[in-house]
Amino acid sequence: MTTINKAPVMLITGSAKRIGAAIARSAHHQGYRVIIHANSNVSLAQALCNELNTSRPNSTVVFIADLAIINNTVSLELFIDDILAAFGQIDVLVHNASRFYPTPIGHIDNEQWDELFLSNAKAPLILSQALLPYLQARQGCIISLLDIHAHDKPFKNYTVYNMAKAAQRMMVQSLALELAPLVRVNGVAPGVNILPEIDSDQALEPAQQSLIVISIPMQRIGTPEDVANTVLYLAQASYITGQIIDVDGGRGLTLAGANY
């Protein structure tokens, strides 16, 4: 395993739980030092940090911040300074933080637009820009968590989310061209690798869940670890840039769009 003072550093936004936490654990297991970012899930983020530091002391830190800090130059600069002070470098930036909920036409408002575009498109771009000099210094990489629905197969009633994720997908491809050869930029597009929490505004009915499983060639819901393994592969794949890997159990082959 890589020694602590030589270990690369990975920052994962929205990594207190679920897919983000799985990426943090997988990266840590492979020898990375990990920066956990969270907004509201403070206790979960700290518990994960403690867990990882127990197995390898001083290898993980937590930063709590609303990604709306990108809208304030001073706040963003302070955040970046704090991030860099943790381990002195950034090798991998993973954009995992995301909001996801329906916005049926006729009920769309500016708050929904701002929130969905900020978490899924604007924050990834502005954070990438702010951290670019440090990623270039390490010849690092950026990895965005996308969605198989962000390309030609939109969710019905999720227009704003669809548009935001499509923008993030184009960000991956655009930055891959602009930042080569020093920084690689790739995406991972999950299908159904984890279901929304049952008490959230994103929750799905049991009948919807059953239809989803039937539609997946692998006949099962994916796992956060499936996504995490792909992120770690891309983090180390030194000749891959501008690519988006679907991690969907083959669902993209049968997906007709419209429904979740």
PDB file of C-alpha atoms in Angstrom:
ATOM      1  CA  MET A   1       0.000   0.000   0.000  1.00  0.00           C
ATOM      2  CA  THR A   2       1.133   3.541  -0.733  1.00  0.00           C
ATOM      3  CA  THR A   3       2.731   5.235   2.259  1.00  0.00           C
ATOM      4  CA  ILE A   4       0.756   8.057   3.810  1.00  0.00           C
ATOM      5  CA  ASN A   5       3.119  10.891   2.817  1.00  0.00           C
ATOM      6  CA  LYS A   6       3.199   9.726  -0.807  1.00  0.00           C
ATOM      7  CA  ALA A   7      -0.451   8.793  -1.181  1.00  0.00           C
ATOM      8  CA  PRO A   8      -2.524  10.603  -3.802  1.00  0.00           C
ATOM      9  CA  VAL A   9      -5.435  12.726  -2.610  1.00  0.00           C
ATOM     10  CA  MET A  10      -9.054  12.403  -3.753  1.00  0.00           C
ATOM     11  CA  LEU A  11     -11.769  14.969  -3.052  1.00  0.00           C
ATOM     12  CA  ILE A  12     -15.331  13.636  -3.407  1.00  0.00           C
ATOM     13  CA  THR A  13     -18.235  16.055  -3.211  1.00  0.00           C
ATOM     14  CA  GLY A  14     -21.343  14.786  -1.474  1.00  0.00           C
ATOM     15  CA  SER A  15     -19.552  11.801   0.027  1.00  0.00           C
ATOM     16  CA  ALA A  16     -21.135  11.358   3.447  1.00  0.00           C
ATOM     17  CA  LYS A  17     -23.334   8.474   2.337  1.00  0.00           C
ATOM     18  CA  ARG A  18     -24.507   6.203  -0.454  1.00  0.00           C
ATOM     19  CA  ILE A  19     -22.468   6.310  -3.688  1.00  0.00           C
ATOM     20  CA  GLY A  20     -20.173   9.073  -2.449  1.00  0.00           C
ATOM     21  CA  ALA A  21     -19.311   7.140   0.699  1.00  0.00           C
ATOM     22  CA  ALA A  22     -18.667   3.996  -1.361  1.00  0.00           C
ATOM     23  CA  ILE A  23     -16.220   5.943  -3.533  1.00  0.00           C
ATOM     24  CA  ALA A  24     -14.487   7.291  -0.420  1.00  0.00           C
ATOM     25  CA  ARG A  25     -14.132   3.810   1.080  1.00  0.00           C
ATOM     26  CA  SER A  26     -12.889   2.275  -2.171  1.00  0.00           C
ATOM     27  CA  ALA A  27     -10.361   5.062  -2.711  1.00  0.00           C
ATOM     28  CA  HIS A  28      -9.134   4.780   0.859  1.00  0.00           C
ATOM     29  CA  HIS A  29      -8.791   1.010   0.521  1.00  0.00           C
ATOM     30  CA  GLN A  30      -6.590   1.559  -2.541  1.00  0.00           C
ATOM     31  CA  GLY A  31      -4.268   3.872  -0.626  1.00  0.00           C
ATOM     32  CA  TYR A  32      -5.688   7.322  -1.321  1.00  0.00           C
ATOM     33  CA  ARG A  33      -5.935  10.063   1.213  1.00  0.00           C
ATOM     34  CA  VAL A  34      -9.551  11.150   1.132  1.00  0.00           C
ATOM     35  CA  ILE A  35     -11.301  14.494   1.502  1.00  0.00           C
ATOM     36  CA  ILE A  36     -14.959  13.952   2.361  1.00  0.00           C
ATOM     37  CA  HIS A  37     -17.266  16.823   1.468  1.00  0.00           C
ATOM     38  CA  ALA A  38     -20.778  17.118   2.845  1.00  0.00           C
ATOM     39  CA  ASN A  39     -23.410  19.764   3.311  1.00  0.00           C
ATOM     40  CA  SER A  40     -26.186  18.667   5.673  1.00  0.00           C
ATOM     41  CA  ASN A  41     -25.040  15.145   6.595  1.00  0.00           C
ATOM     42  CA  VAL A  42     -22.454  16.267   9.123  1.00  0.00           C
ATOM     43  CA  SER A  43     -22.723  13.330  11.525  1.00  0.00           C
ATOM     44  CA  LEU A  44     -22.524  10.739   8.732  1.00  0.00           C
ATOM     45  CA  ALA A  45     -19.514  12.476   7.205  1.00  0.00           C
ATOM     46  CA  GLN A  46     -17.693  12.565  10.527  1.00  0.00           C
ATOM     47  CA  ALA A  47     -18.533   8.925  11.247  1.00  0.00           C
ATOM     48  CA  LEU A  48     -17.109   7.898   7.867  1.00  0.00           C
ATOM     49  CA  CYS A  49     -14.006   9.987   8.486  1.00  0.00           C
ATOM     50  CA  ASN A  50     -13.495   8.358  11.879  1.00  0.00           C
ATOM     51  CA  GLU A  51     -13.950   4.917  10.345  1.00  0.00           C
ATOM     52  CA  LEU A  52     -11.292   5.519   7.694  1.00  0.00           C
ATOM     53  CA  ASN A  53      -8.871   7.196  10.084  1.00  0.00           C
ATOM     54  CA  THR A  54      -9.193   4.259  12.461  1.00  0.00           C
ATOM     55  CA  SER A  55      -7.806   1.939   9.806  1.00  0.00           C
ATOM     56  CA  ARG A  56      -5.161   4.464   8.632  1.00  0.00           C
ATOM     57  CA  PRO A  57      -4.541   7.458  10.903  1.00  0.00           C
ATOM     58  CA  ASN A  58      -4.527  10.979   9.488  1.00  0.00           C
ATOM     59  CA  SER A  59      -5.631   9.809   6.054  1.00  0.00           C
ATOM     60  CA  THR A  60      -9.078  11.387   5.866  1.00  0.00           C
ATOM     61  CA  VAL A  61     -10.592  14.806   6.573  1.00  0.00           C
ATOM     62  CA  VAL A  62     -14.105  16.287   6.384  1.00  0.00           C
ATOM     63  CA  PHE A  63     -15.194  19.636   4.997  1.00  0.00           C
ATOM     64  CA  ILE A  64     -18.730  20.876   5.466  1.00  0.00           C
ATOM     65  CA  ALA A  65     -19.904  23.394   2.886  1.00  0.00           C
ATOM     66  CA  ASP A  66     -22.940  24.322   0.840  1.00  0.00           C
ATOM     67  CA  LEU A  67     -21.798  24.232  -2.778  1.00  0.00           C
ATOM     68  CA  ALA A  68     -23.535  27.589  -3.220  1.00  0.00           C
ATOM     69  CA  ILE A  69     -20.201  29.000  -2.021  1.00  0.00           C
ATOM     70  CA  ILE A  70     -19.207  28.951  -5.679  1.00  0.00           C
ATOM     71  CA  ASN A  71     -21.387  32.046  -6.085  1.00  0.00           C
ATOM     72  CA  ASN A  72     -19.176  34.036  -3.723  1.00  0.00           C
ATOM     73  CA  THR A  73     -15.575  34.563  -4.785  1.00  0.00           C
ATOM     74  CA  VAL A  74     -14.223  35.066  -1.266  1.00  0.00           C
ATOM     75  CA  SER A  75     -16.031  32.037   0.164  1.00  0.00           C
ATOM     76  CA  LEU A  76     -14.855  29.864  -2.719  1.00  0.00           C
ATOM     77  CA  GLU A  77     -11.238  30.972  -2.307  1.00  0.00           C
ATOM     78  CA  LEU A  78     -11.359  30.216   1.425  1.00  0.00           C
ATOM     79  CA  PHE A  79     -12.829  26.779   0.715  1.00  0.00           C
ATOM     80  CA  ILE A  80     -10.096  25.985  -1.818  1.00  0.00           C
ATOM     81  CA  ASP A  81      -7.417  27.203   0.604  1.00  0.00           C
ATOM     82  CA  ASP A  82      -8.804  24.937   3.326  1.00  0.00           C
ATOM     83  CA  ILE A  83      -8.980  21.969   0.954  1.00  0.00           C
ATOM     84  CA  LEU A  84      -5.362  22.428  -0.098  1.00  0.00           C
ATOM     85  CA  ALA A  85      -4.195  22.904   3.476  1.00  0.00           C
ATOM     86  CA  ALA A  86      -5.461  19.434   4.411  1.00  0.00           C
ATOM     87  CA  PHE A  87      -2.870  17.413   2.468  1.00  0.00           C
ATOM     88  CA  GLY A  88      -1.091  19.965   0.282  1.00  0.00           C
ATOM     89  CA  GLN A  89      -2.298  18.543  -3.027  1.00  0.00           C
ATOM     90  CA  ILE A  90      -5.262  17.291  -5.051  1.00  0.00           C
ATOM     91  CA  ASP A  91      -4.880  14.388  -7.471  1.00  0.00           C
ATOM     92  CA  VAL A  92      -8.482  13.427  -8.200  1.00  0.00           C
ATOM     93  CA  LEU A  93     -11.644  15.549  -8.060  1.00  0.00           C
ATOM     94  CA  VAL A  94     -14.891  13.571  -8.068  1.00  0.00           C
ATOM     95  CA  HIS A  95     -18.138  15.443  -8.681  1.00  0.00           C
ATOM     96  CA  ASN A  96     -20.717  13.307  -6.905  1.00  0.00           C
ATOM     97  CA  ALA A  97     -22.953  15.839  -5.126  1.00  0.00           C
ATOM     98  CA  SER A  98     -26.306  16.089  -6.879  1.00  0.00           C
ATOM     99  CA  ARG A  99     -29.933  17.004  -6.364  1.00  0.00           C
ATOM    100  CA  PHE A 100     -32.612  14.950  -8.126  1.00  0.00           C
ATOM    101  CA  TYR A 101     -36.351  15.492  -8.048  1.00  0.00           C
ATOM    102  CA  PRO A 102     -39.226  15.951 -10.525  1.00  0.00           C
ATOM    103  CA  THR A 103     -40.069  19.323 -12.054  1.00  0.00           C
ATOM    104  CA  PRO A 104     -43.224  18.768 -14.154  1.00  0.00           C
ATOM    105  CA  ILE A 105     -43.975  21.504 -16.642  1.00  0.00           C
ATOM    106  CA  GLY A 106     -46.361  24.060 -15.268  1.00  0.00           C
ATOM    107  CA  HIS A 107     -44.799  23.839 -11.822  1.00  0.00           C
ATOM    108  CA  ILE A 108     -41.171  24.784 -12.547  1.00  0.00           C
ATOM    109  CA  ASP A 109     -39.824  27.753 -10.612  1.00  0.00           C
ATOM    110  CA  ASN A 110     -36.547  29.630 -10.394  1.00  0.00           C
ATOM    111  CA  GLU A 111     -35.565  28.002  -7.103  1.00  0.00           C
ATOM    112  CA  GLN A 112     -35.748  24.509  -8.632  1.00  0.00           C
ATOM    113  CA  TRP A 113     -33.795  25.660 -11.672  1.00  0.00           C
ATOM    114  CA  ASP A 114     -31.082  27.266  -9.558  1.00  0.00           C
ATOM    115  CA  GLU A 115     -30.751  24.320  -7.176  1.00  0.00           C
ATOM    116  CA  LEU A 116     -30.641  21.593  -9.824  1.00  0.00           C
ATOM    117  CA  PHE A 117     -28.291  23.463 -12.121  1.00  0.00           C
ATOM    118  CA  LEU A 118     -26.018  24.521  -9.280  1.00  0.00           C
ATOM    119  CA  SER A 119     -25.453  21.005  -7.923  1.00  0.00           C
ATOM    120  CA  ASN A 120     -25.366  19.186 -11.268  1.00  0.00           C
ATOM    121  CA  ALA A 121     -23.675  21.653 -13.607  1.00  0.00           C
ATOM    122  CA  LYS A 122     -22.443  24.963 -12.225  1.00  0.00           C
ATOM    123  CA  ALA A 123     -20.666  23.712  -9.089  1.00  0.00           C
ATOM    124  CA  PRO A 124     -18.778  20.954 -10.952  1.00  0.00           C
ATOM    125  CA  LEU A 125     -17.546  23.468 -13.522  1.00  0.00           C
ATOM    126  CA  ILE A 126     -16.560  26.205 -11.082  1.00  0.00           C
ATOM    127  CA  LEU A 127     -14.876  23.785  -8.658  1.00  0.00           C
ATOM    128  CA  SER A 128     -12.967  22.237 -11.548  1.00  0.00           C
ATOM    129  CA  GLN A 129     -11.782  25.673 -12.582  1.00  0.00           C
ATOM    130  CA  ALA A 130     -10.808  26.666  -9.045  1.00  0.00           C
ATOM    131  CA  LEU A 131      -8.828  23.469  -8.456  1.00  0.00           C
ATOM    132  CA  LEU A 132      -7.330  23.277 -11.947  1.00  0.00           C
ATOM    133  CA  PRO A 133      -3.832  24.636 -11.118  1.00  0.00           C
ATOM    134  CA  TYR A 134      -3.433  22.036  -8.389  1.00  0.00           C
ATOM    135  CA  LEU A 135      -4.733  19.211 -10.572  1.00  0.00           C
ATOM    136  CA  GLN A 136      -2.358  20.292 -13.340  1.00  0.00           C
ATOM    137  CA  ALA A 137       0.549  20.266 -10.911  1.00  0.00           C
ATOM    138  CA  ARG A 138      -0.210  16.614 -10.139  1.00  0.00           C
ATOM    139  CA  GLN A 139      -1.294  15.631 -13.676  1.00  0.00           C
ATOM    140  CA  GLY A 140      -4.502  14.580 -12.029  1.00  0.00           C
ATOM    141  CA  CYS A 141      -8.035  13.940 -13.193  1.00  0.00           C
ATOM    142  CA  ILE A 142     -11.655  14.962 -12.828  1.00  0.00           C
ATOM    143  CA  ILE A 143     -14.475  12.423 -12.722  1.00  0.00           C
ATOM    144  CA  SER A 144     -18.154  13.385 -12.866  1.00  0.00           C
ATOM    145  CA  LEU A 145     -21.082  11.233 -11.786  1.00  0.00           C
ATOM    146  CA  LEU A 146     -23.622  11.582 -14.590  1.00  0.00           C
ATOM    147  CA  ASP A 147     -26.767   9.634 -15.492  1.00  0.00           C
ATOM    148  CA  ILE A 148     -27.656   7.298 -18.359  1.00  0.00           C
ATOM    149  CA  HIS A 149     -30.755   9.468 -18.847  1.00  0.00           C
ATOM    150  CA  ALA A 150     -28.628  12.548 -19.598  1.00  0.00           C
ATOM    151  CA  HIS A 151     -28.135  11.453 -23.215  1.00  0.00           C
ATOM    152  CA  ASP A 152     -31.195  11.021 -25.454  1.00  0.00           C
ATOM    153  CA  LYS A 153     -33.308   9.152 -22.858  1.00  0.00           C
ATOM    154  CA  PRO A 154     -34.826  11.805 -20.559  1.00  0.00           C
ATOM    155  CA  PHE A 155     -36.884  11.121 -17.478  1.00  0.00           C
ATOM    156  CA  LYS A 156     -40.492  12.190 -17.924  1.00  0.00           C
ATOM    157  CA  ASN A 157     -41.369  15.111 -15.594  1.00  0.00           C
ATOM    158  CA  TYR A 158     -37.683  15.733 -14.736  1.00  0.00           C
ATOM    159  CA  THR A 159     -36.918  18.335 -17.403  1.00  0.00           C
ATOM    160  CA  VAL A 160     -34.709  20.591 -15.283  1.00  0.00           C
ATOM    161  CA  TYR A 161     -32.675  17.672 -13.886  1.00  0.00           C
ATOM    162  CA  ASN A 162     -32.333  16.215 -17.402  1.00  0.00           C
ATOM    163  CA  MET A 163     -31.052  19.536 -18.724  1.00  0.00           C
ATOM    164  CA  ALA A 164     -28.608  19.977 -15.839  1.00  0.00           C
ATOM    165  CA  LYS A 165     -27.140  16.495 -16.200  1.00  0.00           C
ATOM    166  CA  ALA A 166     -26.874  16.937 -19.964  1.00  0.00           C
ATOM    167  CA  ALA A 167     -24.904  20.131 -19.303  1.00  0.00           C
ATOM    168  CA  GLN A 168     -22.600  18.243 -16.945  1.00  0.00           C
ATOM    169  CA  ARG A 169     -22.062  15.569 -19.571  1.00  0.00           C
ATOM    170  CA  MET A 170     -21.047  18.238 -22.088  1.00  0.00           C
ATOM    171  CA  MET A 171     -18.746  19.742 -19.448  1.00  0.00           C
ATOM    172  CA  VAL A 172     -16.901  16.411 -19.233  1.00  0.00           C
ATOM    173  CA  GLN A 173     -16.380  16.255 -22.979  1.00  0.00           C
ATOM    174  CA  SER A 174     -15.488  19.941 -23.336  1.00  0.00           C
ATOM    175  CA  LEU A 175     -12.990  19.995 -20.477  1.00  0.00           C
ATOM    176  CA  ALA A 176     -11.402  16.765 -21.675  1.00  0.00           C
ATOM    177  CA  LEU A 177     -10.384  18.626 -24.835  1.00  0.00           C
ATOM    178  CA  GLU A 178      -9.420  21.843 -23.093  1.00  0.00           C
ATOM    179  CA  LEU A 179      -7.420  20.389 -20.202  1.00  0.00           C
ATOM    180  CA  ALA A 180      -5.461  17.681 -22.033  1.00  0.00           C
ATOM    181  CA  PRO A 181      -2.736  16.587 -21.779  1.00  0.00           C
ATOM    182  CA  LEU A 182      -2.144  17.537 -18.132  1.00  0.00           C
ATOM    183  CA  VAL A 183      -5.584  16.754 -16.689  1.00  0.00           C
ATOM    184  CA  ARG A 184      -7.879  13.932 -17.748  1.00  0.00           C
ATOM    185  CA  VAL A 185     -11.674  14.358 -17.512  1.00  0.00           C
ATOM    186  CA  ASN A 186     -14.134  11.458 -17.598  1.00  0.00           C
ATOM    187  CA  GLY A 187     -17.631  10.545 -16.498  1.00  0.00           C
ATOM    188  CA  VAL A 188     -19.440   7.626 -14.913  1.00  0.00           C
ATOM    189  CA  ALA A 189     -23.128   7.283 -15.758  1.00  0.00           C
ATOM    190  CA  PRO A 190     -25.033   5.045 -13.347  1.00  0.00           C
ATOM    191  CA  GLY A 191     -28.306   3.441 -14.272  1.00  0.00           C
ATOM    192  CA  VAL A 192     -30.107   2.317 -11.153  1.00  0.00           C
ATOM    193  CA  ASN A 193     -27.270   1.680  -8.737  1.00  0.00           C
ATOM    194  CA  ILE A 194     -29.082   2.810  -5.669  1.00  0.00           C
ATOM    195  CA  LEU A 195     -32.713   3.708  -5.073  1.00  0.00           C
ATOM    196  CA  PRO A 196     -33.785   7.032  -3.594  1.00  0.00           C
ATOM    197  CA  GLU A 197     -34.392   6.939   0.150  1.00  0.00           C
ATOM    198  CA  ILE A 198     -37.980   6.028   0.979  1.00  0.00           C
ATOM    199  CA  ASP A 199     -38.546   9.155   3.071  1.00  0.00           C
ATOM    200  CA  SER A 200     -37.099  11.588   0.513  1.00  0.00           C
ATOM    201  CA  ASP A 201     -38.748  13.768  -2.107  1.00  0.00           C
ATOM    202  CA  GLN A 202     -37.182  11.407  -4.669  1.00  0.00           C
ATOM    203  CA  ALA A 203     -38.793   8.207  -3.365  1.00  0.00           C
ATOM    204  CA  LEU A 204     -40.195   5.627  -5.793  1.00  0.00           C
ATOM    205  CA  GLU A 205     -43.282   3.482  -5.344  1.00  0.00           C
ATOM    206  CA  PRO A 206     -42.754  -0.313  -5.000  1.00  0.00           C
ATOM    207  CA  ALA A 207     -44.467  -0.859  -8.365  1.00  0.00           C
ATOM    208  CA  GLN A 208     -41.983   1.495 -10.006  1.00  0.00           C
ATOM    209  CA  GLN A 209     -39.098  -0.340  -8.396  1.00  0.00           C
ATOM    210  CA  SER A 210     -40.356  -3.706  -9.704  1.00  0.00           C
ATOM    211  CA  LEU A 211     -40.673  -2.343 -13.237  1.00  0.00           C
ATOM    212  CA  ILE A 212     -37.124  -1.038 -13.047  1.00  0.00           C
ATOM    213  CA  VAL A 213     -35.669  -4.435 -12.089  1.00  0.00           C
ATOM    214  CA  ILE A 214     -37.576  -6.149 -14.895  1.00  0.00           C
ATOM    215  CA  SER A 215     -36.092  -3.671 -17.387  1.00  0.00           C
ATOM    216  CA  ILE A 216     -32.455  -4.362 -16.403  1.00  0.00           C
ATOM    217  CA  PRO A 217     -30.754  -7.194 -18.337  1.00  0.00           C
ATOM    218  CA  MET A 218     -28.733  -8.096 -15.225  1.00  0.00           C
ATOM    219  CA  GLN A 219     -32.053  -8.391 -13.356  1.00  0.00           C
ATOM    220  CA  ARG A 220     -30.896  -6.525 -10.270  1.00  0.00           C
ATOM    221  CA  ILE A 221     -30.366  -3.076  -8.906  1.00  0.00           C
ATOM    222  CA  GLY A 222     -26.712  -2.105  -9.030  1.00  0.00           C
ATOM    223  CA  THR A 223     -24.676  -1.230  -5.975  1.00  0.00           C
ATOM    224  CA  PRO A 224     -22.744   1.867  -4.942  1.00  0.00           C
ATOM    225  CA  GLU A 225     -19.611  -0.282  -5.105  1.00  0.00           C
ATOM    226  CA  ASP A 226     -20.215  -0.923  -8.819  1.00  0.00           C
ATOM    227  CA  VAL A 227     -19.950   2.814  -9.396  1.00  0.00           C
ATOM    228  CA  ALA A 228     -17.029   3.238  -7.010  1.00  0.00           C
ATOM    229  CA  ASN A 229     -15.009   0.547  -8.787  1.00  0.00           C
ATOM    230  CA  THR A 230     -15.471   2.364 -12.096  1.00  0.00           C
ATOM    231  CA  VAL A 231     -14.465   5.705 -10.592  1.00  0.00           C
ATOM    232  CA  LEU A 232     -11.274   4.150  -9.210  1.00  0.00           C
ATOM    233  CA  TYR A 233     -10.532   2.553 -12.568  1.00  0.00           C
ATOM    234  CA  LEU A 234     -10.823   5.905 -14.337  1.00  0.00           C
ATOM    235  CA  ALA A 235      -8.720   7.597 -11.674  1.00  0.00           C
ATOM    236  CA  GLN A 236      -5.851   5.315 -12.633  1.00  0.00           C
ATOM    237  CA  ALA A 237      -6.457   4.879 -16.377  1.00  0.00           C
ATOM    238  CA  SER A 238      -3.767   7.256 -17.617  1.00  0.00           C
ATOM    239  CA  TYR A 239      -4.666   7.059 -21.322  1.00  0.00           C
ATOM    240  CA  ILE A 240      -8.425   7.558 -21.013  1.00  0.00           C
ATOM    241  CA  THR A 241     -10.005  11.004 -21.247  1.00  0.00           C
ATOM    242  CA  GLY A 242     -13.301  12.377 -22.530  1.00  0.00           C
ATOM    243  CA  GLN A 243     -15.069   9.070 -21.963  1.00  0.00           C
ATOM    244  CA  ILE A 244     -18.321   8.278 -20.184  1.00  0.00           C
ATOM    245  CA  ILE A 245     -18.768   4.750 -18.863  1.00  0.00           C
ATOM    246  CA  ASP A 246     -22.305   3.513 -18.258  1.00  0.00           C
ATOM    247  CA  VAL A 247     -22.624   1.409 -15.120  1.00  0.00           C
ATOM    248  CA  ASP A 248     -26.177   0.249 -15.628  1.00  0.00           C
ATOM    249  CA  GLY A 249     -26.370  -3.550 -15.830  1.00  0.00           C
ATOM    250  CA  GLY A 250     -27.155  -3.237 -19.538  1.00  0.00           C
ATOM    251  CA  ARG A 251     -30.244  -1.122 -19.004  1.00  0.00           C
ATOM    252  CA  GLY A 252     -29.183   1.367 -21.643  1.00  0.00           C
ATOM    253  CA  LEU A 253     -29.709  -1.372 -24.242  1.00  0.00           C
ATOM    254  CA  THR A 254     -33.403  -1.679 -23.436  1.00  0.00           C
ATOM    255  CA  LEU A 255     -34.237   1.786 -22.125  1.00  0.00           C
ATOM    256  CA  ALA A 256     -36.928   3.554 -24.114  1.00  0.00           C
ATOM    257  CA  GLY A 257     -36.815   6.750 -22.103  1.00  0.00           C
ATOM    258  CA  ALA A 258     -39.745   8.557 -20.477  1.00  0.00           C
ATOM    259  CA  ASN A 259     -40.102   6.392 -17.376  1.00  0.00           C
ATOM    260  CA  TYR A 260     -37.697   6.061 -14.456  1.00  0.00           C
TER     261      TYR A 260
END
